[in-house]
Amino acid sequence: MNDRLAVFEALRPRLFGIAYRMLESVADAEDAVQEAWLRLERAPRVDRVEGFLVTALTRICLDLSG
C-alpha cells in the first residue's frame, strides 16, 4: 500500500464525517470522499496529504450543495 493510500484510509472516517455533515446524504458523502481521493491521485506533488484531502473534500461538497 502506498503512503498516500495509507493516509487516505486512515482519514476516511473523518472525511466521510465532514462530507456527511455538509451534504446530509450517505451516498453523496461517499461520492465526495471518493472524488477527493481521485484528486489526490492526480496531484503530482502533495506535501500535506491531510490538508489537501480536507480542502479538496470541502470544495467538492460546496460544489455539490450549491
Coordinates of N, CA, C and O in Angstrom, one line a residue, residues 31-55:
D31 N -19.5 9.6 -2.4 CA -19.1 10.1 -3.7 C -18.0 11.2 -3.6 O -17.0 11.2 -4.3
A32 N -18.3 12.1 -2.6 CA -17.4 13.2 -2.4 C -16.0 12.7 -1.9 O -15.0 13.2 -2.3
V33 N -16.0 11.8 -1.0 CA -14.8 11.2 -0.4 C -14.0 10.6 -1.6 O -12.8 10.7 -1.7
Q34 N -14.7 9.8 -2.4 CA -14.0 9.1 -3.5 C -13.4 10.1 -4.5 O -12.3 10.0 -5.0
E35 N -14.2 11.2 -4.7 CA -13.6 12.3 -5.7 C -12.4 12.9 -5.1 O -11.5 13.2 -5.8
A36 N -12.4 13.1 -3.7 CA -11.2 13.7 -3.1 C -10.0 12.8 -3.3 O -8.9 13.2 -3.5
W37 N -10.2 11.5 -3.2 CA -9.1 10.5 -3.4 C -8.6 10.6 -4.8 O -7.4 10.6 -5.1
L38 N -9.5 10.7 -5.8 CA -9.1 10.8 -7.2 C -8.3 12.1 -7.4 O -7.3 12.0 -8.2
R39 N -8.7 13.1 -6.8 CA -8.0 14.4 -7.0 C -6.6 14.3 -6.4 O -5.6 14.8 -6.9
L40 N -6.5 13.6 -5.2 CA -5.2 13.4 -4.6 C -4.3 12.5 -5.6 O -3.1 12.8 -5.7
E41 N -4.8 11.5 -6.1 CA -4.1 10.6 -7.0 C -3.6 11.4 -8.3 O -2.5 11.0 -8.8
R42 N -4.3 12.4 -8.7 CA -4.0 13.1 -9.9 C -2.9 14.2 -9.6 O -2.3 14.7 -10.5
A43 N -2.8 14.6 -8.3 CA -1.9 15.7 -8.0 C -0.5 15.2 -8.0 O -0.1 14.1 -7.5
P44 N 0.4 15.9 -8.7 CA 1.8 15.5 -8.9 C 2.6 15.5 -7.6 O 3.4 14.6 -7.4
R45 N 2.4 16.4 -6.8 CA 3.2 16.5 -5.5 C 2.3 17.1 -4.5 O 1.8 18.2 -4.6
V46 N 2.2 16.5 -3.4 CA 1.4 17.0 -2.2 C 2.3 16.8 -1.0 O 2.7 15.7 -0.6
D47 N 2.6 17.9 -0.3 CA 3.4 17.9 0.9 C 2.6 17.5 2.1 O 3.0 16.8 3.0
R48 N 1.3 18.0 2.2 CA 0.5 17.7 3.4 C -0.8 17.0 2.9 O -1.8 17.7 2.5
V49 N -0.8 15.7 2.9 CA -1.9 14.9 2.3 C -3.2 15.2 3.1 O -4.2 15.4 2.4
E50 N -3.1 15.3 4.4 CA -4.4 15.5 5.1 C -5.0 16.9 4.8 O -6.2 17.0 4.5
G51 N -4.2 17.9 4.8 CA -4.7 19.2 4.4 C -5.2 19.3 3.0 O -6.3 19.9 2.7
F52 N -4.6 18.6 2.1 CA -5.0 18.5 0.7 C -6.4 17.9 0.6 O -7.3 18.4 0.0
L53 N -6.5 16.7 1.3 CA -7.8 16.0 1.3 C -8.9 16.7 1.9 O -10.0 16.8 1.3
V54 N -8.7 17.4 3.0 CA -9.8 18.1 3.7 C -10.2 19.3 2.9 O -11.4 19.6 2.7
T55 N -9.2 20.0 2.3 CA -9.6 21.2 1.5 C -10.3 20.7 0.2 O -11.3 21.3 -0.2

